Short mmCIF file of C-alpha atoms in Angstrom, two decimals:
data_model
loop_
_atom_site.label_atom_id
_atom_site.label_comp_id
_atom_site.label_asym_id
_atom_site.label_seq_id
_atom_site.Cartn_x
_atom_site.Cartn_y
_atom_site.Cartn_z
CA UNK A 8 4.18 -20.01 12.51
CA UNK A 9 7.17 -17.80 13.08
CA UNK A 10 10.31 -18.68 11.47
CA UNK A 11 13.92 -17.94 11.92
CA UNK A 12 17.21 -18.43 10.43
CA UNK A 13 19.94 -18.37 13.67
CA UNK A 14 23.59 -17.27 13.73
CA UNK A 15 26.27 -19.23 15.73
CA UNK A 16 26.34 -16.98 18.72
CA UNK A 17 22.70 -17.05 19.59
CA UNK A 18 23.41 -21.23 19.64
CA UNK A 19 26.50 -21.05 21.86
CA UNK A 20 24.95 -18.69 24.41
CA UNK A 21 21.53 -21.42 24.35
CA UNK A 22 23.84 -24.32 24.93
CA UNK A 23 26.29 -23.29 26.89
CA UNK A 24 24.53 -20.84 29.35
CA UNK A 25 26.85 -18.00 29.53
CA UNK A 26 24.85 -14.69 31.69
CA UNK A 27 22.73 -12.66 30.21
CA UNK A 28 23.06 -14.15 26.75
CA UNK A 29 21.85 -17.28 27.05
CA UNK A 30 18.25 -16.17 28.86
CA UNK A 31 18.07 -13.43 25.50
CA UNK A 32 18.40 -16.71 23.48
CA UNK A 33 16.14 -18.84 25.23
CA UNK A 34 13.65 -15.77 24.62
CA UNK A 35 14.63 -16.19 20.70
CA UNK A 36 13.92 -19.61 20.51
CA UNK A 37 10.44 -18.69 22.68
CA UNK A 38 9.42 -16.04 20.31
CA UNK A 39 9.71 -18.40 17.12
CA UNK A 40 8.34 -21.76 16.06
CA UNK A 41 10.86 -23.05 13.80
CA UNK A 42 14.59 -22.82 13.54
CA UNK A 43 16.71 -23.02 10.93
CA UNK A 44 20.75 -23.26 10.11
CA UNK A 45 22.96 -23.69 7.37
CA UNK A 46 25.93 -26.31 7.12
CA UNK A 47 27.63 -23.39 7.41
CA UNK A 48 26.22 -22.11 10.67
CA UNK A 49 26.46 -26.32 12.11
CA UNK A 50 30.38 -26.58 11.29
CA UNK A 51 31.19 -23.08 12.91
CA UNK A 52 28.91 -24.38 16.29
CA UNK A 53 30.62 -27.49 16.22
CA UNK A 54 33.96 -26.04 16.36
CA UNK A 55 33.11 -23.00 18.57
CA UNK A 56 31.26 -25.68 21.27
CA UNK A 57 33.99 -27.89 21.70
CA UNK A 58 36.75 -25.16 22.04
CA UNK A 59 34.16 -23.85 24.89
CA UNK A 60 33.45 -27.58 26.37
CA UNK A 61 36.86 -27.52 26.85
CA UNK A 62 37.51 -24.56 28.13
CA UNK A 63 35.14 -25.29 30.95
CA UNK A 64 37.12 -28.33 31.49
CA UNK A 65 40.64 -26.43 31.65
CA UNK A 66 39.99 -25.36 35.23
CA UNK A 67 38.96 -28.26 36.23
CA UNK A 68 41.75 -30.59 34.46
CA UNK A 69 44.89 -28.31 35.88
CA UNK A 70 43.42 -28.76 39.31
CA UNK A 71 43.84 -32.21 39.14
CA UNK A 72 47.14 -32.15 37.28
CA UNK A 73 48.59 -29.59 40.54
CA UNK A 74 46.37 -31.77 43.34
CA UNK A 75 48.99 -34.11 44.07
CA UNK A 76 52.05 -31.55 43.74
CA UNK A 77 51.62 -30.21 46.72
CA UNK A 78 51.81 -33.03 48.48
CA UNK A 79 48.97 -32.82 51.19
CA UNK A 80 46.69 -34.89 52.49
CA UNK A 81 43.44 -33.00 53.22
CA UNK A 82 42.10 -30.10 50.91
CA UNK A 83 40.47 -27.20 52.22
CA UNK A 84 38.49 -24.56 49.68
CA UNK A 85 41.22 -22.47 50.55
CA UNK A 86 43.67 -24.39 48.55
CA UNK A 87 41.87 -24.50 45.77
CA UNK A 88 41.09 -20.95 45.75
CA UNK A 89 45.10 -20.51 46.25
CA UNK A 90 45.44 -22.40 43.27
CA UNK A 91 43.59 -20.22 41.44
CA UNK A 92 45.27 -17.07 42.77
CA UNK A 93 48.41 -18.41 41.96
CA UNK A 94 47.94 -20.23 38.87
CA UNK A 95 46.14 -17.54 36.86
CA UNK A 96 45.77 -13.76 36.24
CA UNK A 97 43.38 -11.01 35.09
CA UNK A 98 39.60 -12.63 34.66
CA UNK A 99 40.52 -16.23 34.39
CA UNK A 100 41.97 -15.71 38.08
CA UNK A 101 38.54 -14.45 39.30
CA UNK A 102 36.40 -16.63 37.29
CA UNK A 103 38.23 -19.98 38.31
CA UNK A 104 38.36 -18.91 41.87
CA UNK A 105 34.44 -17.76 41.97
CA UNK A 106 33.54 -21.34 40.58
CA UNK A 107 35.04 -22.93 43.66
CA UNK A 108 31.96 -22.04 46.04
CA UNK A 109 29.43 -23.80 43.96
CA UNK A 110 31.66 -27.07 42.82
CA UNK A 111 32.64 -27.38 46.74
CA UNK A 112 29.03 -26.73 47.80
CA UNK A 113 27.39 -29.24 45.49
CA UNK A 114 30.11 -32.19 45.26
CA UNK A 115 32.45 -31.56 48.59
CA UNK A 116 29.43 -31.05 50.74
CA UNK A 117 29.88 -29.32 54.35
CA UNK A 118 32.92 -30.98 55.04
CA UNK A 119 35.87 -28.30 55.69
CA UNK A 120 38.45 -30.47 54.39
CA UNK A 121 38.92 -33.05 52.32
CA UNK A 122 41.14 -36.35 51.85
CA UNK A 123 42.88 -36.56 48.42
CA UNK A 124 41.08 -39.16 47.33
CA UNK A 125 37.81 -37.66 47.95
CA UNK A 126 39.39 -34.52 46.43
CA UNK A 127 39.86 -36.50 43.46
CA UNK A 128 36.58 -37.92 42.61
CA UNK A 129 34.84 -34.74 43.57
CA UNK A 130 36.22 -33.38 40.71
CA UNK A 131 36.05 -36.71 38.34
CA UNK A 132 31.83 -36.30 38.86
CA UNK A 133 31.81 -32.33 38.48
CA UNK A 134 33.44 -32.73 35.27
CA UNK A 135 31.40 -36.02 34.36
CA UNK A 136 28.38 -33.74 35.17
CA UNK A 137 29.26 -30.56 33.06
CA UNK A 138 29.96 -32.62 30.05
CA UNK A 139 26.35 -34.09 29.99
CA UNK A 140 24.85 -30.80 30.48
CA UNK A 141 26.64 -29.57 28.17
CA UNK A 142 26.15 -32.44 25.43
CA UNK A 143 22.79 -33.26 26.37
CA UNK A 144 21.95 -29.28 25.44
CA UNK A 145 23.88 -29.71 21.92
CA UNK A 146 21.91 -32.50 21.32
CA UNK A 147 18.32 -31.10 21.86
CA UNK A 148 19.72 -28.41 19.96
CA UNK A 149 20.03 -30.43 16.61
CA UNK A 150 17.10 -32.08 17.33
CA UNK A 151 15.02 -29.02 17.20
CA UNK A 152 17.46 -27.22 14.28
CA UNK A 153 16.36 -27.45 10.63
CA UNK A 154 19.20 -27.23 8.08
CA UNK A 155 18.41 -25.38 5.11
CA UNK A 156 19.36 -26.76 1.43
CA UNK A 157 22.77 -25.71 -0.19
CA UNK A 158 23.10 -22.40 -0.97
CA UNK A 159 24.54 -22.86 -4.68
CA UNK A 160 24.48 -18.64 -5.68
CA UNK A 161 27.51 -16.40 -4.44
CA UNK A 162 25.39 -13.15 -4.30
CA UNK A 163 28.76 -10.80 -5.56
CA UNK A 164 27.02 -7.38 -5.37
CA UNK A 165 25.21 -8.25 -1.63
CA UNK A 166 28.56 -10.02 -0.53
CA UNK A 167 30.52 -6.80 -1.15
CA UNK A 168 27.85 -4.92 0.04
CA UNK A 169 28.23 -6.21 3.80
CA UNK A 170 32.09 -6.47 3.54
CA UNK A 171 32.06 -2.92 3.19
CA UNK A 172 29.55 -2.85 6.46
CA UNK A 173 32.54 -4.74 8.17
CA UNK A 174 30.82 -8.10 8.47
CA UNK A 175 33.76 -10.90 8.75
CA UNK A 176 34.12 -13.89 6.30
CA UNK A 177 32.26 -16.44 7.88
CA UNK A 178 29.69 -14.39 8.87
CA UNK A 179 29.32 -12.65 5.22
CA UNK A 180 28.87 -16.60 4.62
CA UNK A 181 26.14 -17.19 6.86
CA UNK A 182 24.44 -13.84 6.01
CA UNK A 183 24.33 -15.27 2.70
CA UNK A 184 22.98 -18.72 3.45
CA UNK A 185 20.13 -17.03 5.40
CA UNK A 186 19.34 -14.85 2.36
CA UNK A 187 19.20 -17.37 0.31
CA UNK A 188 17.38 -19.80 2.48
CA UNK A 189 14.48 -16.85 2.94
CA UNK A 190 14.62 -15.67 -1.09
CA UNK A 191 13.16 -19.33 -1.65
CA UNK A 192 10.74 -19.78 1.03
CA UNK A 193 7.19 -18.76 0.96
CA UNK A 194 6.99 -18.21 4.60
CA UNK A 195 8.70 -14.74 5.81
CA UNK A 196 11.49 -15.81 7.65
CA UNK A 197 13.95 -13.56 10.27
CA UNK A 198 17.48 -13.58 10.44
CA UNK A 199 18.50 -13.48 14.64
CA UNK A 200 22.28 -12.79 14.73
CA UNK A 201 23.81 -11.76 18.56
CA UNK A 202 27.43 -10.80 16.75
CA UNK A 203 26.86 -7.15 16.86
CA UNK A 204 29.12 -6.73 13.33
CA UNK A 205 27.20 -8.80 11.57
CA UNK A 206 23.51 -7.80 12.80
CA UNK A 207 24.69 -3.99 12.30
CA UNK A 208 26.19 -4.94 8.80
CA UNK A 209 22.99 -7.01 7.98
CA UNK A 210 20.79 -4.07 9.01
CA UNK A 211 22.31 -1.86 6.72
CA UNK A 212 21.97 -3.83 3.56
CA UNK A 213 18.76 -3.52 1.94
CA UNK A 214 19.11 -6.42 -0.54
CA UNK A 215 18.77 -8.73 1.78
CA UNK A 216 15.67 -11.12 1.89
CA UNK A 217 14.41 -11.33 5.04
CA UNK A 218 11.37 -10.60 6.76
CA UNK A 219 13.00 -8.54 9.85
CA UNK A 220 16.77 -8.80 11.27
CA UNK A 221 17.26 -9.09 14.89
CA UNK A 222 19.96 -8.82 17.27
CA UNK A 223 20.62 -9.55 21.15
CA UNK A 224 18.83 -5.91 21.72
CA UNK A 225 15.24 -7.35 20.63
CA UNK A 226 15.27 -9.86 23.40
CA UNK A 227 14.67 -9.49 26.90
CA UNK A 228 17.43 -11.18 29.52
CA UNK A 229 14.86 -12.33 31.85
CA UNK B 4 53.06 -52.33 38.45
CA UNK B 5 54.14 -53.14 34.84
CA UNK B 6 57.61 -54.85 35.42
CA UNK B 7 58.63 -55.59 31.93
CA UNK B 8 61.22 -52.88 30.07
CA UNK B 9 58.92 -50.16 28.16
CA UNK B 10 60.47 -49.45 25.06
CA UNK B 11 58.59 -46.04 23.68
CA UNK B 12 56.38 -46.80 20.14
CA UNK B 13 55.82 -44.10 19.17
CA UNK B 14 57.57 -41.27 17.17
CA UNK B 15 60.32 -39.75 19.32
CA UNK B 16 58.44 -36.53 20.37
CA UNK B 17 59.11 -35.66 24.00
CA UNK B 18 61.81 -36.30 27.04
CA UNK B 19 62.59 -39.54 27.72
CA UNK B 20 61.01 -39.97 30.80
CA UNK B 21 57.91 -38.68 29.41
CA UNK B 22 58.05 -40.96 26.37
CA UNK B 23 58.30 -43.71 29.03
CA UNK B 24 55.57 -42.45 31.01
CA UNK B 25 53.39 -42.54 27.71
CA UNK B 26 54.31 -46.12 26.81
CA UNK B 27 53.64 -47.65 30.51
CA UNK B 28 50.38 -45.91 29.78
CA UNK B 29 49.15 -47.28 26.91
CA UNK B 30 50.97 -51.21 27.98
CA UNK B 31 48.45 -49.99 31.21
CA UNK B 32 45.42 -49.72 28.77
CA UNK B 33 46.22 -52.84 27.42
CA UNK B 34 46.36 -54.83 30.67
CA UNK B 35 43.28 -53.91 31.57
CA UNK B 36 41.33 -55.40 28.95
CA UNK B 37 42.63 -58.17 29.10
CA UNK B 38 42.40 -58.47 32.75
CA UNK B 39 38.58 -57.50 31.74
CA UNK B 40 38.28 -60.24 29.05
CA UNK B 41 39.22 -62.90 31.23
CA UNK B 42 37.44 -61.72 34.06
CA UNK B 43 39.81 -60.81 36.51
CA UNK B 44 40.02 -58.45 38.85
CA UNK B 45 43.26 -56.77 40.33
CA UNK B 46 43.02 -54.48 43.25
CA UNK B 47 43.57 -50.64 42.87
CA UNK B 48 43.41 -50.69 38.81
CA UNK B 49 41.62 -47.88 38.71
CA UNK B 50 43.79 -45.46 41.02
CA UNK B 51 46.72 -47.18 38.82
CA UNK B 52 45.18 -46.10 35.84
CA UNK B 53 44.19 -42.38 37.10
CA UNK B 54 47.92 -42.26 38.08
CA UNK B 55 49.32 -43.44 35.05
CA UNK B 56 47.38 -40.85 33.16
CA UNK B 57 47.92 -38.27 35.17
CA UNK B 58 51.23 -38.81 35.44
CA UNK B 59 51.39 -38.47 31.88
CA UNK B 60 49.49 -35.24 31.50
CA UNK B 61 52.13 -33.68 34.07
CA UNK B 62 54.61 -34.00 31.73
CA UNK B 63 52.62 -32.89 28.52
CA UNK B 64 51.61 -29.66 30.00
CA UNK B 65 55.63 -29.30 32.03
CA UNK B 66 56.79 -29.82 27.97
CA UNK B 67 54.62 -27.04 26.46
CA UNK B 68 51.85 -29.55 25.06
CA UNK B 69 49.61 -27.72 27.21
CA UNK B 70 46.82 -28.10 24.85
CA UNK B 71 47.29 -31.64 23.57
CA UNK B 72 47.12 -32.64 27.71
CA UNK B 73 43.87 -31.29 27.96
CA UNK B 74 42.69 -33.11 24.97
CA UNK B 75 44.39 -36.32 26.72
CA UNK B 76 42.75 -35.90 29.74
CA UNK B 77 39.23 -35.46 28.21
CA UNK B 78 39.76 -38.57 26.82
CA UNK B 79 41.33 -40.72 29.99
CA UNK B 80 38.51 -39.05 31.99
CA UNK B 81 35.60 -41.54 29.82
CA UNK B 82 37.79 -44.16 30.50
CA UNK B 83 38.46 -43.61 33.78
CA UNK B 84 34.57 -43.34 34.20
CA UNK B 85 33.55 -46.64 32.62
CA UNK B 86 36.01 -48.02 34.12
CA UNK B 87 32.92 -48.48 37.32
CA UNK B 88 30.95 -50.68 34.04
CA UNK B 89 33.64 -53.84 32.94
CA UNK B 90 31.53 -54.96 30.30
CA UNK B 91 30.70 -51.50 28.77
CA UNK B 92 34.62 -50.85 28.95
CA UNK B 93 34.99 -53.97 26.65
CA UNK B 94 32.15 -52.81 24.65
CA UNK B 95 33.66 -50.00 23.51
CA UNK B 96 37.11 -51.55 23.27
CA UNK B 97 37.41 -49.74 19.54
CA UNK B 98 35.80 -46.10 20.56
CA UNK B 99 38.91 -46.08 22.76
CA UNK B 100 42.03 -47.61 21.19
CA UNK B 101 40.43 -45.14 18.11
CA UNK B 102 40.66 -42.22 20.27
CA UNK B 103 44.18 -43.15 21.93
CA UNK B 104 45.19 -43.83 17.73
CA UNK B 105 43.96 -40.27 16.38
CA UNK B 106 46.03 -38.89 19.84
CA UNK B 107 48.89 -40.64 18.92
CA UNK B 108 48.36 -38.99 14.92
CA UNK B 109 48.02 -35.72 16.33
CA UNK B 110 51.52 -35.66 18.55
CA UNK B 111 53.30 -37.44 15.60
CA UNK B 112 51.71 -34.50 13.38
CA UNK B 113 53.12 -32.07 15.74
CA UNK B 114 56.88 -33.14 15.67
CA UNK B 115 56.64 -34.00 11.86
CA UNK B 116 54.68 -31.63 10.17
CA UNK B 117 54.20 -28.14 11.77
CA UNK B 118 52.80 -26.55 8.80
CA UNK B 119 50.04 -29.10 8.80
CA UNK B 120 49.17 -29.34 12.85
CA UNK B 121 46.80 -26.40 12.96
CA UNK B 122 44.46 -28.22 10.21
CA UNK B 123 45.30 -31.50 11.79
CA UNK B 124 44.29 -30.28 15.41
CA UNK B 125 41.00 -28.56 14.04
CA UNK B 126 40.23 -32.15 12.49
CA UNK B 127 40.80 -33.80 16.02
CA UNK B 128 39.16 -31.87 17.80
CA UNK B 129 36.05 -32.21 15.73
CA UNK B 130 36.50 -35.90 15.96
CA UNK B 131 37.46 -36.05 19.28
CA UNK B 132 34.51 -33.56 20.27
CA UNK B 133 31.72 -35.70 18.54
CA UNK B 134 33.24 -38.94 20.31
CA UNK B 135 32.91 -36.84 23.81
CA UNK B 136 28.90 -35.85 22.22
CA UNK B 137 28.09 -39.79 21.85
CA UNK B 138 29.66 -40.80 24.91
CA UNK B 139 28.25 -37.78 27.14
CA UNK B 140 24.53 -38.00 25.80
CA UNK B 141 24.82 -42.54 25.41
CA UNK B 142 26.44 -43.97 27.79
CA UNK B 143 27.40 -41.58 30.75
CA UNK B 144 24.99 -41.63 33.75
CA UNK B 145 25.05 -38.23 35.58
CA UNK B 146 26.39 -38.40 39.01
CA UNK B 147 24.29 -38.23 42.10
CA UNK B 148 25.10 -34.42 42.31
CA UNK B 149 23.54 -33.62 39.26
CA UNK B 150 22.04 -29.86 39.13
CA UNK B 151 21.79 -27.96 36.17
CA UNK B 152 21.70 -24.97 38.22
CA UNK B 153 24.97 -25.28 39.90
CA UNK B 154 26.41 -26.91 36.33
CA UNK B 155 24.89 -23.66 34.89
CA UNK B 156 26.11 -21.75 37.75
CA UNK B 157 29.94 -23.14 37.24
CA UNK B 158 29.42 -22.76 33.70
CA UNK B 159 29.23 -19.00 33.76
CA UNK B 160 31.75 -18.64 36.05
CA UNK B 161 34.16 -20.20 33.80
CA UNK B 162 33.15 -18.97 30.72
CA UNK B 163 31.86 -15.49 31.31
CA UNK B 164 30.06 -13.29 29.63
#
């Protein structure tokens, strides 16, 4: 039985399936039997997941606010796509106007234009829809996660030790919980992190407890 | 239409005419259940309501509370959903009015007490996220487009890599 402590980026990229990342994390969770977090690890998720739920939802929400601006009474994909162009710059520009395809494919149908009103709901049910995909995944997530106990020991000398590697705060913290979790555990246990600072920094301290430490390299995107 | 003269009730935070729009809101959210409770019906409620609301969220976002709109409008969009299921809107009479109270907290925090908002607005959105997580996964029922391809598919686009 394989087990594995998991950082929060390897969570957000299961739940919230963003490219490449999240088919590397689906291959994590295939290659192990048990998973394991810290409080630690749950509070960051939390926060990270709904700053990303609503994100997703940003698009969506200052479509509606602009719909009735304009005025109109039958939307075309071209006016949302306009919207986009003119609303946003950079990535966010291309990334809100490449989501427009599938949302009018799926929810607008073949119709070339749309009343308001049918404008309107459209996007009510899309966003209905991607916050119970979205929810349902966080919730089979903690269903499947194990939190480990407490950590009560600071670990000074292996703290400063991957400060000096560059690791941030709160992942020094979660470094630590892991460490801790797998000092105490007769089972070997790996530590999966897909923040590149803090799997490099892990990797170079030897102190650390755990059986092997992987990153988003050891897992295959497909 | 709400006739009667809205008075705003809450702390003076924004324009006037968006303090006003607020207030119609909320004396909108109160109609309703007790139009529900007494089993009435009145004709266009619900595109009422979505106006009211968005009407609302205009005027956040035109006043800079960009953020705090979109935390509005995730809310407004549950009740605008169950708004299709009368008695589970009276059912979860309190999830609401709780979530309209800790919005109301987190506007008054951000006119009264800068130095505090940024811990404040972590704390709502925690709250306000786990309320979304119970109502998304318990009560919602996915719509008859449901795919988690093209959810998935959306989902990338918006988020990226």
């Amino acid at each position: 039985m394989d087990k594995a402590f998991f950082d929060t980026c390897l969570l957000i990229a299961y739940v919230f399936s963003i490219n490449s990342l999240h088919l590397k994390s689906e291959s994590a969770f295939n290659h192990y039997s048990e998973y394991f977090w810290s409080s630690n690890v749950v509070e960051e998720f939390d926060r990270r997941f709904y700053k990303k739920q609503k994100n997703v939802r940003s698009f969506f929400n200052d479509l509606e606010r602009y719909l009735e601006s304009p005025n109109q009474e039958f939307y075309r994909p071209h006016d949302l796509i306009n919207f986009a162009l003119k609303n946003y710059t950079d990535r966010k520009k291309d990334d809100a106007k490449s989501s427009v395809e599938p949302f009018w494919n799926r929810y607008v149908g073949f119709e070339s234009q749309i009343l308001f009103d049918a404008m309107k709901n459209a996007i009510s049910l899309c966003l209905k829809d991607l916050s119970i995909d979205s929810n349902r995944n966080k919730s089979f997530l903690e269903s499947i996660m194990q939190t480990t106990p407490q950590r009560t020991d600071d670990y000074p000398d292996i703290d400063l030790m991957l400060k000096s590697q560059g690791v941030k705060d709160a992942d020094r913290s979660i470094t630590l919980d892991g460490h801790d979790f797998a000092c105490n555990c007769k089972s070997p246990i790996d530590f999966v992190s897909f923040d590149d600072e803090c799997y490099i920094g892990a990797k170079n301290v030897e102190l650390l407890c755990f059986n092997s430490i992987k990153g988003k390299y050891d897992f295959n995107a497909s | 239409m709400i006739n009667e003269v809205i008075k705003p009730d809450i702390p003076y935070i924004l324009s006037e005419t968006t303090q006003i729009a607020y207030s119609k809101f909320k004396a909108l959210i109160q109609k309703i259940f007790s139009l529900l409770k007494r089993n009435k019906k009145e004709k266009n409620i619900k595109e009422e309501f979505y106006d009211s609301y968005m009407d609302f969220a205009r005027k956040l976002d035109e006043e800079g509370f960009k953020n705090e709109s979109y935390d509005y409008m995730a809310i407004c969009a549950m009740y605008y959903d169950l708004m299709d299921r009368p008695a589970e809107l009276i059912n979860h009479e309190g999830f609401f009015n709780d979530l309209f109270k800790a919005f109301d907290e987190l506007l008054s925090a951000k006119i009264n007490n800068l130095k505090e908002y940024d811990s404040k607005y972590d704390e709502f959105l925690l709250y306000c996220g786990k309320m979304q997580q119970y109502y998304y996964t318990h009560i919602a029922i996915p719509s008859e487009y449901y795919d988690r391809d093209v959810l998935n598919e959306i989902t990338n686009h918006l988020l990226g890599d």
